[in-house]
């Protein structure tokens, strides 16, 4: 009993710690309701009085005047001017400006970080209140319910504290609450990837972990596709992991910025580099602007993932040079013009790359060469990370290497030089297949097709559609872009059979060698396996090829008939329109000619009568001469008027004939060209279908 009683104080302390931790975690789930003044106080800014608050408009106008003066300056010059303006303000005045226009101040480079944090906290509270009110009116079966709920919970988490590990001074690691710090917040930025699933744009956010102004080491993280405000916490978690040491304690001399400052693509438009180009300019502007708030001797590292590597590549090409280290991970390629580190022309920057085992994005090379294969890059190990999304996972070699880069301890870096075959069975064949498709489909077509496919993919991702529901819509999109003509079924499956044979050869050869077989035996077995694989795949895929070839024949025949019908209708319409307009102008010419003839006859008769009357009555010569002149003027006027109308009608008729005849000829020539091209496709698809 004495032994048990002696443990009671220890148990009591444990229960006390657990209770404290539960209270903290419960606090994180509370619904926030915070005044702007409370948001200011979270970051040590004073609460303005009513009189001081009235000065907000004047101070805000002064800030905008500074920006107007430097509107043609670089992002760094503009940020420096803003920083200088805020340095001239008292803490109370800074608080007044933040409260007066929080959305403007919170996203403005050069504003002191704590002022931006406070301003964005005010904006987050306002956005939470508005979106939560909207959410309360949604039915649970509404398509927007799920995504909107996730967005509300994310905004709630922004306002509630997070838990971080720190030392209590007695050697114990404890969890403490930390107010979250947002350097950027704009809930209405960017596109709305799926309006049915969410009525709100994707938004942009950047969170800071650590003391940005005092940190010796600063990291910027750039994400890839499908990242947005409602799932930002999944992205920001990687920043928390990055800044921690082996004991999960955040390093005091380090800061990490998780930057979601560009409009990330959805699945469909991820094949299009447009958003990466714009995002690159935005990343460059952000990095240049934030430099005025960093230590001059701060070491900076940029960690880019997936499509974010393409964004980073575009930023580096647009002038982003003040970065000490750049790490690409899970990259689909850095653009068609980047084949090595040397192409960036940045000799003072260290470049690293990672490709985890089984990362399909790196294998596809959808946007260019995989940086992990660059001859002049340092390729880092990723032990423990698999697939596309494990790079920041705790305990992996990829996270450990990033931490060494960030903390400046590069002596502990681990490297690898594994090949595709060593990393994943079939990875090399996947890359070859993608290259085969790239050669046959223009990038412009890929981009347009991706945009058309994206709504279909969004329906699957957000649970509105099943795979069975999307087969016909996908089939329709593929037919729209004539994919069976661009990538013929027999050629596609021929490539698949070839790659399958290559894969079978590699695997069989390796298995035979692993069992101690001589090299010639291993090669015989491998060749036999490759031949068998190709033969078996030919038998299995033959019905599929025939179905697709019949589909291609049907599509081409329909397109040929539809094209002939459409162009024929246009030619007929142009001919009818030409006939109608020429007839109308002809009637006008006849009418004007008739009227002009009648006028000339009448006026000529009047002149003749006047001349005759003058011979009979010479005293009437003056009156008859005046009448004759009047008749001549009237005849001249009518001749010019009706003659001009007739000439105009004739010109219109001529132009109509020329224009419509040209259109008919052009349509006919175009119809002939398309008929010849599509007719060739019909013949080719028919021959393929019957086996020639």
XYZ file of C-alpha atoms in Angstrom:
692
model
C 0.000 0.000 0.000
C 2.853 2.360 0.847
C 4.331 1.747 -2.582
C 1.022 2.532 -4.282
C 0.442 5.685 -2.194
C 3.893 7.004 -3.067
C 2.911 7.016 -6.745
C -0.209 9.111 -6.180
C 1.547 12.527 -6.531
C 3.055 11.421 -9.854
C -0.360 10.200 -11.050
C -1.932 13.472 -9.939
C 0.630 15.486 -11.910
C -0.010 13.330 -14.953
C -3.775 13.864 -14.626
C -3.219 17.593 -14.247
C -1.127 17.688 -17.407
C -3.729 15.667 -19.291
C -6.530 17.946 -18.111
C -4.558 21.008 -19.177
C -3.926 19.469 -22.591
C -7.627 18.606 -22.997
C -8.603 22.176 -22.110
C -6.190 23.464 -24.750
C -7.546 21.111 -27.392
C -11.136 21.987 -26.497
C -10.252 25.660 -26.909
C -9.053 24.976 -30.441
C -12.546 23.772 -31.371
C -14.413 26.797 -30.072
C -16.352 29.124 -32.346
C -14.412 32.384 -32.583
C -16.058 35.749 -32.042
C -13.435 38.435 -31.791
C -13.528 42.204 -32.187
C -10.970 43.987 -34.384
C -9.426 45.483 -31.241
C -8.930 42.003 -29.781
C -7.266 40.925 -33.025
C -4.865 43.864 -32.757
C -3.985 43.005 -29.182
C -3.125 39.404 -30.190
C -0.006 40.806 -31.836
C 0.868 43.467 -29.291
C -0.747 46.409 -31.083
C -2.493 49.011 -28.890
C -6.248 49.568 -28.971
C -7.026 52.946 -30.594
C -9.434 55.359 -28.936
C -12.496 56.608 -30.805
C -10.705 59.840 -31.707
C -7.635 57.990 -32.950
C -9.750 55.581 -34.957
C -11.237 58.505 -36.904
C -7.747 59.206 -38.263
C -7.729 55.860 -40.075
C -8.990 57.235 -43.402
C -6.351 59.958 -43.437
C -3.532 57.510 -42.663
C -4.860 55.068 -45.248
C -4.925 57.850 -47.847
C -1.304 58.663 -46.994
C -0.342 55.029 -47.549
C -2.059 54.936 -50.937
C -0.346 58.181 -51.908
C 3.017 56.554 -51.184
C 2.122 53.643 -53.456
C 0.939 55.998 -56.194
C 4.287 57.807 -56.049
C 6.163 54.506 -56.517
C 3.698 52.837 -58.905
C 6.428 52.326 -61.495
C 8.949 50.996 -58.990
C 9.986 47.388 -58.535
C 8.162 45.287 -55.911
C 11.145 45.731 -53.591
C 11.180 49.523 -54.082
C 7.452 49.730 -53.391
C 7.803 47.551 -50.297
C 10.692 49.682 -49.030
C 8.570 52.835 -49.401
C 5.694 51.186 -47.504
C 8.069 50.056 -44.754
C 9.439 53.584 -44.427
C 5.906 54.991 -44.182
C 4.966 52.596 -41.379
C 8.224 53.363 -39.573
C 7.061 56.981 -39.371
C 3.844 55.936 -37.596
C 3.357 55.268 -33.921
C 2.172 51.788 -32.843
C -1.304 53.227 -32.317
C -1.344 54.722 -35.802
C -0.206 51.418 -37.266
C -3.094 49.722 -35.468
C -5.491 52.366 -36.818
C -4.388 51.749 -40.429
C -4.731 47.970 -40.000
C -8.246 48.286 -38.596
C -9.326 50.878 -41.186
C -8.637 48.685 -44.237
C -7.503 45.215 -43.108
C -7.817 43.461 -46.485
C -5.553 46.071 -48.098
C -2.978 46.339 -45.320
C -2.869 42.596 -44.628
C -1.736 41.760 -48.164
C 0.635 44.677 -48.762
C 4.367 44.001 -48.989
C 6.476 46.227 -46.746
C 3.933 46.438 -43.923
C 5.492 45.147 -40.668
C 4.619 41.443 -40.305
C 2.810 41.807 -36.967
C 0.591 44.519 -38.476
C -0.204 42.243 -41.420
C -0.925 39.362 -39.042
C -3.387 41.538 -37.099
C -5.051 42.934 -40.213
C -5.499 39.481 -41.733
C -6.909 38.170 -38.471
C -9.580 40.873 -38.669
C -10.337 39.827 -42.269
C -10.481 36.149 -41.320
C -12.991 36.836 -38.537
C -15.172 38.844 -40.919
C -15.015 36.140 -43.579
C -15.778 33.424 -41.022
C -18.887 35.270 -39.845
C -20.186 35.759 -43.398
C -19.477 32.255 -44.655
C -20.720 30.607 -41.476
C -23.998 32.496 -41.853
C -24.277 31.201 -45.416
C -23.397 27.674 -44.307
C -26.156 27.598 -41.700
C -28.703 27.891 -44.502
C -27.367 24.940 -46.503
C -29.156 21.600 -46.458
C -26.975 18.577 -45.759
C -27.771 17.172 -49.210
C -26.731 20.373 -50.955
C -23.748 19.735 -53.308
C -21.924 22.665 -51.661
C -22.421 21.424 -48.095
C -19.280 19.307 -47.761
C -16.778 21.764 -49.202
C -18.362 24.757 -47.464
C -18.235 22.950 -44.126
C -14.538 22.204 -44.662
C -13.938 25.850 -45.505
C -15.739 27.033 -42.358
C -13.732 24.644 -40.198
C -10.513 25.863 -41.803
C -11.383 29.510 -41.119
C -12.261 28.537 -37.547
C -8.861 26.897 -37.128
C -7.140 30.037 -38.441
C -8.613 32.045 -35.571
C -8.005 29.474 -32.858
C -4.509 28.774 -31.498
C -2.387 25.903 -32.663
C -0.277 23.755 -30.366
C 3.483 23.757 -30.673
C 6.153 21.961 -28.704
C 8.685 23.908 -26.692
C 11.017 23.417 -23.748
C 9.690 24.529 -20.341
C 13.198 25.335 -19.088
C 13.380 22.200 -16.936
C 14.235 19.838 -19.725
C 10.644 18.862 -20.426
C 8.999 19.265 -23.839
C 5.490 20.677 -23.457
C 2.725 21.830 -25.783
C 1.881 25.537 -25.703
C -0.675 27.567 -27.587
C 0.519 29.794 -30.420
C -1.550 32.347 -32.321
C -1.462 31.599 -36.019
C 0.247 34.215 -38.221
C -1.057 34.936 -41.710
C 1.002 37.065 -44.023
C -1.582 36.846 -46.828
C -5.320 36.270 -46.682
C -7.762 36.834 -49.533
C -10.818 34.601 -49.512
C -12.094 35.963 -52.833
C -8.960 35.456 -54.919
C -8.644 33.067 -57.831
C -11.042 30.853 -59.703
C -13.874 28.656 -58.455
C -12.789 25.199 -59.509
C -16.167 23.544 -58.980
C -19.072 26.005 -58.456
C -21.449 23.171 -57.637
C -19.246 21.963 -54.780
C -18.291 25.401 -53.505
C -19.660 28.861 -54.342
C -16.431 30.465 -53.114
C -13.191 31.077 -55.020
C -10.155 29.037 -54.016
C -8.586 32.005 -52.177
C -4.948 32.692 -51.349
C -3.207 32.300 -47.993
C 0.332 32.444 -46.615
C 1.137 31.372 -43.066
C 4.312 32.162 -41.157
C 5.781 29.873 -38.510
C 8.528 31.517 -36.459
C 9.800 35.091 -36.199
C 10.133 36.238 -39.799
C 12.051 39.444 -39.041
C 14.649 37.858 -36.749
C 15.126 34.452 -38.349
C 18.578 33.500 -39.624
C 17.067 30.835 -41.866
C 13.872 31.428 -43.875
C 12.020 28.903 -46.033
C 9.353 29.530 -48.659
C 7.111 26.624 -49.607
C 5.202 26.480 -52.919
C 2.398 23.905 -53.380
C 0.907 22.217 -56.432
C -2.575 21.536 -57.779
C -5.828 21.267 -55.800
C -4.541 23.422 -52.918
C -6.994 26.071 -51.758
C -8.292 27.801 -48.670
C -10.549 24.974 -47.447
C -7.705 22.415 -47.380
C -4.867 24.817 -46.515
C -4.182 23.114 -43.172
C -3.051 19.988 -45.028
C -0.425 22.104 -46.765
C 0.594 24.178 -43.736
C 1.236 21.024 -41.697
C 4.319 20.435 -43.833
C 5.640 23.826 -42.690
C 5.219 22.838 -39.040
C 7.113 19.607 -39.687
C 9.869 21.407 -41.566
C 10.728 23.849 -38.766
C 10.954 21.189 -36.044
C 14.083 19.446 -34.815
C 14.380 15.747 -33.999
C 12.389 16.262 -30.774
C 9.592 18.057 -32.703
C 10.576 21.405 -31.129
C 10.358 24.407 -33.442
C 13.714 26.083 -34.051
C 13.808 29.648 -32.684
C 16.177 31.064 -35.312
C 14.092 29.789 -38.244
C 10.934 30.882 -40.049
C 8.850 29.045 -42.622
C 6.372 30.693 -44.994
C 3.789 28.319 -46.453
C 2.862 30.369 -49.540
C -0.385 29.633 -51.337
C -0.264 32.926 -53.200
C -1.281 31.853 -56.707
C -4.388 30.348 -58.289
C -3.551 26.652 -58.266
C -4.923 24.493 -61.090
C -7.537 21.811 -60.775
C -6.939 18.418 -62.367
C -7.947 19.363 -65.905
C -5.984 22.588 -66.295
C -2.902 21.160 -64.585
C -1.700 20.250 -68.086
C -1.755 23.961 -68.974
C 1.254 26.108 -67.925
C -0.773 29.364 -67.947
C -1.355 29.486 -64.188
C 2.286 28.623 -63.577
C 3.440 31.585 -65.663
C 1.234 34.023 -63.741
C 2.048 32.305 -60.451
C 5.752 32.681 -61.207
C 5.405 36.451 -61.495
C 3.393 36.520 -58.256
C 5.989 34.419 -56.416
C 8.796 36.642 -57.663
C 6.958 39.820 -56.603
C 6.231 38.337 -53.168
C 9.856 37.290 -52.611
C 11.206 40.688 -53.674
C 8.692 42.546 -51.511
C 9.119 40.471 -48.364
C 12.892 40.937 -48.514
C 12.562 44.343 -46.806
C 11.190 42.568 -43.718
C 13.976 39.971 -43.488
C 17.432 40.157 -42.001
C 19.970 41.162 -44.637
C 22.069 38.108 -43.804
C 19.144 35.671 -43.680
C 19.698 32.466 -45.645
C 16.682 31.706 -47.810
C 15.496 28.362 -49.167
C 12.653 27.624 -51.551
C 10.917 24.229 -51.439
C 8.561 23.544 -54.355
C 6.314 20.541 -54.836
C 4.551 19.147 -57.921
C 3.039 21.901 -60.156
C 4.668 24.339 -57.720
C 8.028 23.369 -59.233
C 6.820 24.701 -62.582
C 5.639 27.899 -60.843
C 9.073 28.233 -59.220
C 10.805 27.640 -62.541
C 8.774 30.445 -64.123
C 9.597 32.704 -61.146
C 13.320 32.013 -61.511
C 13.100 32.782 -65.208
C 11.248 36.037 -64.509
C 13.991 37.432 -62.268
C 13.798 35.643 -58.908
C 17.512 35.357 -58.108
C 17.901 36.184 -54.412
C 17.442 32.609 -53.186
C 20.244 30.578 -51.639
C 18.729 27.117 -52.081
C 16.036 25.717 -54.374
C 14.597 22.218 -53.964
C 12.248 20.621 -56.508
C 10.246 17.589 -55.408
C 7.765 15.429 -57.303
C 8.148 17.635 -60.371
C 6.186 17.196 -63.625
C 8.928 19.204 -65.346
C 10.172 22.794 -65.285
C 9.102 23.856 -68.764
C 10.157 22.856 -72.280
C 13.187 25.176 -72.215
C 14.766 23.959 -68.954
C 16.958 20.869 -69.308
C 19.605 21.545 -66.673
C 20.442 23.792 -63.722
C 22.709 25.785 -66.030
C 19.634 26.977 -67.944
C 18.674 29.155 -64.947
C 21.997 31.048 -65.059
C 22.158 31.229 -61.230
C 25.667 30.036 -60.253
C 25.345 31.261 -56.645
C 22.226 29.211 -55.893
C 22.270 25.574 -54.781
C 19.785 23.379 -56.634
C 18.421 20.091 -55.285
C 15.828 17.621 -56.534
C 13.851 14.739 -55.063
C 11.880 11.945 -56.678
C 10.284 9.561 -54.228
C 9.763 5.908 -55.084
C 6.487 5.503 -56.954
C 5.875 9.213 -57.627
C 3.802 9.110 -60.849
C 3.958 12.872 -61.453
C 7.739 12.775 -61.843
C 7.488 9.746 -64.108
C 5.121 11.446 -66.561
C 7.246 14.552 -67.290
C 4.062 16.343 -68.282
C 5.745 19.781 -68.415
C 9.269 18.922 -69.450
C 12.345 17.121 -68.194
C 12.320 15.784 -64.642
C 14.855 17.855 -62.636
C 15.800 14.702 -60.714
C 17.463 13.579 -63.960
C 19.385 16.804 -64.584
C 23.101 16.050 -64.940
C 24.173 19.056 -62.851
C 21.705 18.878 -59.935
C 22.148 17.387 -56.451
C 19.579 14.619 -56.122
C 18.569 13.986 -52.513
C 17.456 10.750 -50.899
C 13.820 10.252 -49.879
C 14.004 7.149 -47.674
C 10.585 6.303 -46.233
C 8.683 8.574 -48.618
C 6.596 6.867 -51.294
C 4.257 8.225 -53.905
C 3.614 11.889 -54.545
C 2.649 13.338 -51.163
C 5.050 11.997 -48.508
C 7.941 14.443 -48.877
C 7.130 16.365 -45.663
C 6.206 13.242 -43.707
C 7.905 12.987 -40.316
C 10.635 10.352 -40.223
C 11.392 10.371 -43.937
C 14.739 11.044 -45.519
C 13.136 13.718 -47.706
C 12.048 15.815 -44.683
C 15.415 15.281 -42.980
C 17.245 16.515 -46.074
C 15.031 19.596 -46.360
C 15.665 20.387 -42.706
C 19.422 20.119 -43.226
C 19.176 22.543 -46.154
C 17.023 24.960 -44.161
C 19.133 24.809 -40.993
C 22.351 25.144 -43.003
C 23.844 21.744 -42.070
C 24.396 20.362 -45.575
C 27.127 17.956 -44.424
C 24.392 15.558 -43.290
C 22.577 15.460 -46.606
C 21.910 12.060 -48.130
C 21.911 11.474 -51.877
C 20.653 8.914 -54.360
C 20.973 8.105 -58.052
C 18.343 5.398 -58.480
C 16.937 4.756 -61.933
C 13.257 4.516 -62.844
C 13.522 0.736 -63.084
C 15.000 0.533 -59.589
C 12.310 2.770 -58.120
C 9.100 1.369 -59.538
C 8.163 -1.507 -61.800
C 6.874 0.009 -65.036
C 7.975 3.596 -64.285
C 10.255 3.766 -67.333
C 7.495 2.351 -69.522
C 5.003 4.921 -68.201
C 7.420 7.691 -69.140
C 7.873 6.258 -72.635
C 4.111 5.967 -73.100
C 3.567 9.592 -72.079
C 6.294 10.688 -74.503
C 4.557 8.672 -77.238
C 1.284 10.530 -76.535
C 3.014 13.924 -76.363
C 4.423 13.396 -79.839
C 0.948 12.848 -81.289
C -1.174 15.422 -79.470
C -0.429 19.144 -79.696
C -0.102 20.980 -76.356
C -2.895 23.359 -77.382
C -5.252 20.423 -77.888
C -4.172 18.914 -74.555
C -4.944 22.193 -72.763
C -8.393 22.551 -74.345
C -9.255 18.927 -73.735
C -8.105 19.201 -70.108
C -10.400 22.177 -69.591
C -13.358 20.214 -70.991
C -12.564 17.155 -68.892
C -12.131 19.056 -65.627
C -15.865 19.467 -64.786
C -16.253 15.722 -65.259
C -13.292 15.005 -62.970
C -14.622 17.461 -60.391
C -17.881 15.536 -60.292
C -15.943 12.387 -59.353
C -13.698 14.134 -56.808
C -16.629 15.759 -55.040
C -18.839 12.674 -55.000
C -21.515 13.804 -57.447
C -20.624 11.240 -60.111
C -19.491 7.645 -60.230
C -17.094 6.213 -62.786
C -20.059 4.721 -64.620
C -21.651 8.165 -64.891
C -18.643 9.744 -66.585
C -17.797 7.147 -69.222
C -20.038 8.676 -71.894
C -19.084 12.326 -71.133
C -15.383 11.439 -71.281
C -15.995 9.524 -74.508
C -17.732 12.611 -75.924
C -14.793 14.881 -75.074
C -12.285 12.468 -76.623
C -14.375 12.328 -79.793
C -14.652 16.121 -79.866
C -10.879 16.349 -80.238
C -10.598 13.338 -82.581
C -8.318 11.502 -80.193
C -8.789 8.210 -82.044
C -7.368 9.894 -85.167
C -4.519 11.583 -83.295
C -3.648 8.396 -81.414
C -4.805 5.475 -83.537
C -5.952 2.426 -81.548
C -3.643 -0.015 -83.314
C -0.643 2.296 -82.808
C -1.513 2.903 -79.158
C -1.889 -0.768 -78.332
C 1.170 -1.577 -80.416
C 3.134 0.803 -78.182
C 1.563 -0.767 -75.077
C 2.500 -4.246 -76.281
C 6.061 -3.140 -76.944
C 6.379 -1.583 -73.491
C 4.776 -4.619 -71.857
C 7.320 -6.841 -73.589
C 10.167 -4.610 -72.416
C 8.832 -4.740 -68.877
C 8.490 -8.519 -68.966
C 12.063 -8.792 -70.267
C 13.460 -6.638 -67.436
C 11.573 -8.409 -64.695
C 12.333 -11.904 -65.928
C 16.017 -11.146 -66.482
C 16.289 -9.705 -62.958
C 14.462 -12.678 -61.401
C 16.694 -15.151 -63.228
C 19.881 -13.357 -62.205
C 18.673 -13.130 -58.599
C 18.377 -16.930 -58.618
C 21.944 -17.334 -59.864
C 21.243 -18.157 -63.508
C 24.035 -17.538 -66.037
C 23.653 -14.457 -68.178
C 22.795 -16.339 -71.380
C 20.110 -18.344 -69.555
C 18.654 -15.157 -68.047
C 18.510 -13.538 -71.512
C 16.820 -16.581 -73.062
C 14.216 -16.581 -70.311
C 13.742 -12.822 -70.616
C 13.271 -12.966 -74.401
C 10.790 -15.814 -74.028
C 8.831 -13.838 -71.426
C 8.830 -10.714 -73.612
C 7.558 -12.630 -76.655
C 4.889 -14.388 -74.605
C 3.808 -11.115 -73.022
C 3.416 -9.386 -76.366
C 1.531 -12.340 -77.817
C -0.799 -12.658 -74.849
C -1.465 -8.927 -74.798
C -2.247 -9.007 -78.524
C -4.934 -11.638 -77.930
C -6.375 -9.820 -74.919
C -6.425 -6.366 -76.523
C -7.624 -7.379 -79.991
C -11.361 -7.020 -79.143
C -10.694 -3.643 -77.504
C -8.754 -2.425 -80.531
C -11.564 -3.514 -82.859
C -14.196 -1.747 -80.761
C -12.148 1.448 -80.784
C -11.461 1.162 -84.515
C -15.178 0.726 -85.194
C -15.817 3.746 -82.961
C -13.248 5.696 -84.955
C -14.857 4.638 -88.272
C -18.287 5.669 -87.036
C -17.028 9.025 -85.736
C -15.165 9.817 -88.947
C -18.150 8.894 -91.115
C -20.467 11.021 -89.008
C -18.035 13.957 -89.051
C -17.657 13.659 -92.839
C -21.426 13.667 -93.400
C -21.999 16.455 -90.864
C -19.238 18.529 -92.442
C -20.609 18.107 -95.962
C -24.127 18.879 -94.764
C -23.016 21.955 -92.810
C -20.825 23.390 -95.577
C -23.449 22.550 -98.185
C -26.086 24.452 -96.211
C -23.734 27.406 -95.931
C -23.009 27.430 -99.661
C -26.727 27.168 -100.461
C -27.499 29.957 -98.012
C -24.808 32.187 -99.525
C -26.160 31.473 -103.041
C -29.740 32.266 -102.040
C -28.634 35.417 -100.248
C -26.618 36.522 -103.290
C -29.537 35.873 -105.630
C -31.959 37.750 -103.373
C -29.708 40.757 -102.926
C -28.778 40.967 -106.637
C -32.454 40.749 -107.594
C -33.328 43.468 -105.097
C -30.547 45.728 -106.411
C -31.595 44.979 -110.012
C -35.176 46.029 -109.279
C -33.809 49.218 -107.718
C -31.746 49.956 -110.833
C -34.775 49.438 -113.109
C -36.956 51.606 -110.869
C -34.402 54.389 -110.680
C -33.830 54.206 -114.461
C -37.574 54.367 -115.132
C -38.010 57.340 -112.828
C -34.997 59.083 -114.329
C -36.292 58.462 -117.903
C -39.753 59.760 -117.031
C -38.280 62.889 -115.490
C -36.026 63.559 -118.510
C -38.985 63.024 -120.882
C -41.234 65.348 -118.914
C -38.604 68.087 -118.432
C -37.483 67.734 -122.055
C -41.088 68.132 -123.196
C -41.492 71.257 -121.116
C -38.338 72.736 -122.653
C -39.564 71.895 -126.203
C -42.955 73.486 -125.519
C -41.214 76.592 -124.197
C -39.105 76.868 -127.351
C -42.200 76.474 -129.554
C -44.112 79.053 -127.560
C -41.206 81.522 -127.951
C -41.440 81.248 -131.741
C -45.200 81.942 -131.592
C -45.038 84.570 -128.847
C -41.593 86.241 -128.829
C -42.624 88.350 -125.894
C -42.686 85.228 -123.728
C -38.973 84.570 -124.301
C -37.903 85.582 -120.811
C -40.544 83.477 -119.058
C -39.939 80.503 -121.372
C -36.174 80.751 -120.894
C -36.599 80.777 -117.109
C -38.896 77.755 -117.346
C -36.433 75.971 -119.586
C -33.578 76.604 -117.154
C -35.727 75.381 -114.266
C -36.630 72.208 -116.152
C -32.962 71.658 -117.026
C -31.947 72.055 -113.354
C -34.656 69.624 -112.274
C -33.590 67.112 -114.925
C -29.942 67.457 -113.856
C -30.879 67.010 -110.192
C -32.949 63.912 -110.935
C -30.250 62.501 -113.177
C -27.619 62.887 -110.483
C -29.904 61.534 -107.756
C -31.420 58.591 -109.557
C -28.280 57.970 -111.562
C -26.271 57.888 -108.312
C -28.800 55.504 -106.759
C -28.588 53.280 -109.789
C -24.783 53.295 -109.726
C -24.810 52.560 -105.966
C -27.256 49.706 -106.475
C -25.069 48.370 -109.272
C -21.970 48.583 -107.061
C -23.807 46.818 -104.239
C -24.869 44.093 -106.596
C -21.305 43.754 -107.874
C -19.893 43.642 -104.322
C -22.530 41.123 -103.288
C -21.649 38.863 -106.169
C -17.933 39.170 -105.449
C -18.339 38.710 -101.676
C -20.806 35.860 -101.747
C -19.118 34.171 -104.649
C -15.843 34.376 -102.735
C -17.541 32.950 -99.651
C -19.074 30.159 -101.704
C -15.722 29.383 -103.318
C -13.958 29.496 -99.929
C -16.577 27.274 -98.324
C -16.414 24.898 -101.232
C -12.633 24.739 -101.116
C -12.734 24.296 -97.328
C -15.400 21.617 -97.673
C -13.313 19.840 -100.245
C -10.215 19.989 -98.063
C -12.064 18.738 -94.987
C -13.851 16.093 -97.025
C -10.536 14.902 -98.426
C -8.917 14.863 -94.974
C -11.858 13.258 -93.220
C -12.446 10.936 -96.140
C -8.867 9.757 -95.752
C -9.556 9.150 -92.051
C -12.699 7.202 -92.964
C -10.812 5.015 -95.425
C -7.922 4.540 -93.011
C -10.219 3.639 -90.118
C -12.225 1.294 -92.350
C -9.087 -0.491 -93.521
C -7.831 -0.802 -89.952
C -11.173 -2.186 -88.846
C -11.238 -4.901 -91.505
C -7.658 -5.818 -90.751
C -5.464 -4.215 -93.407
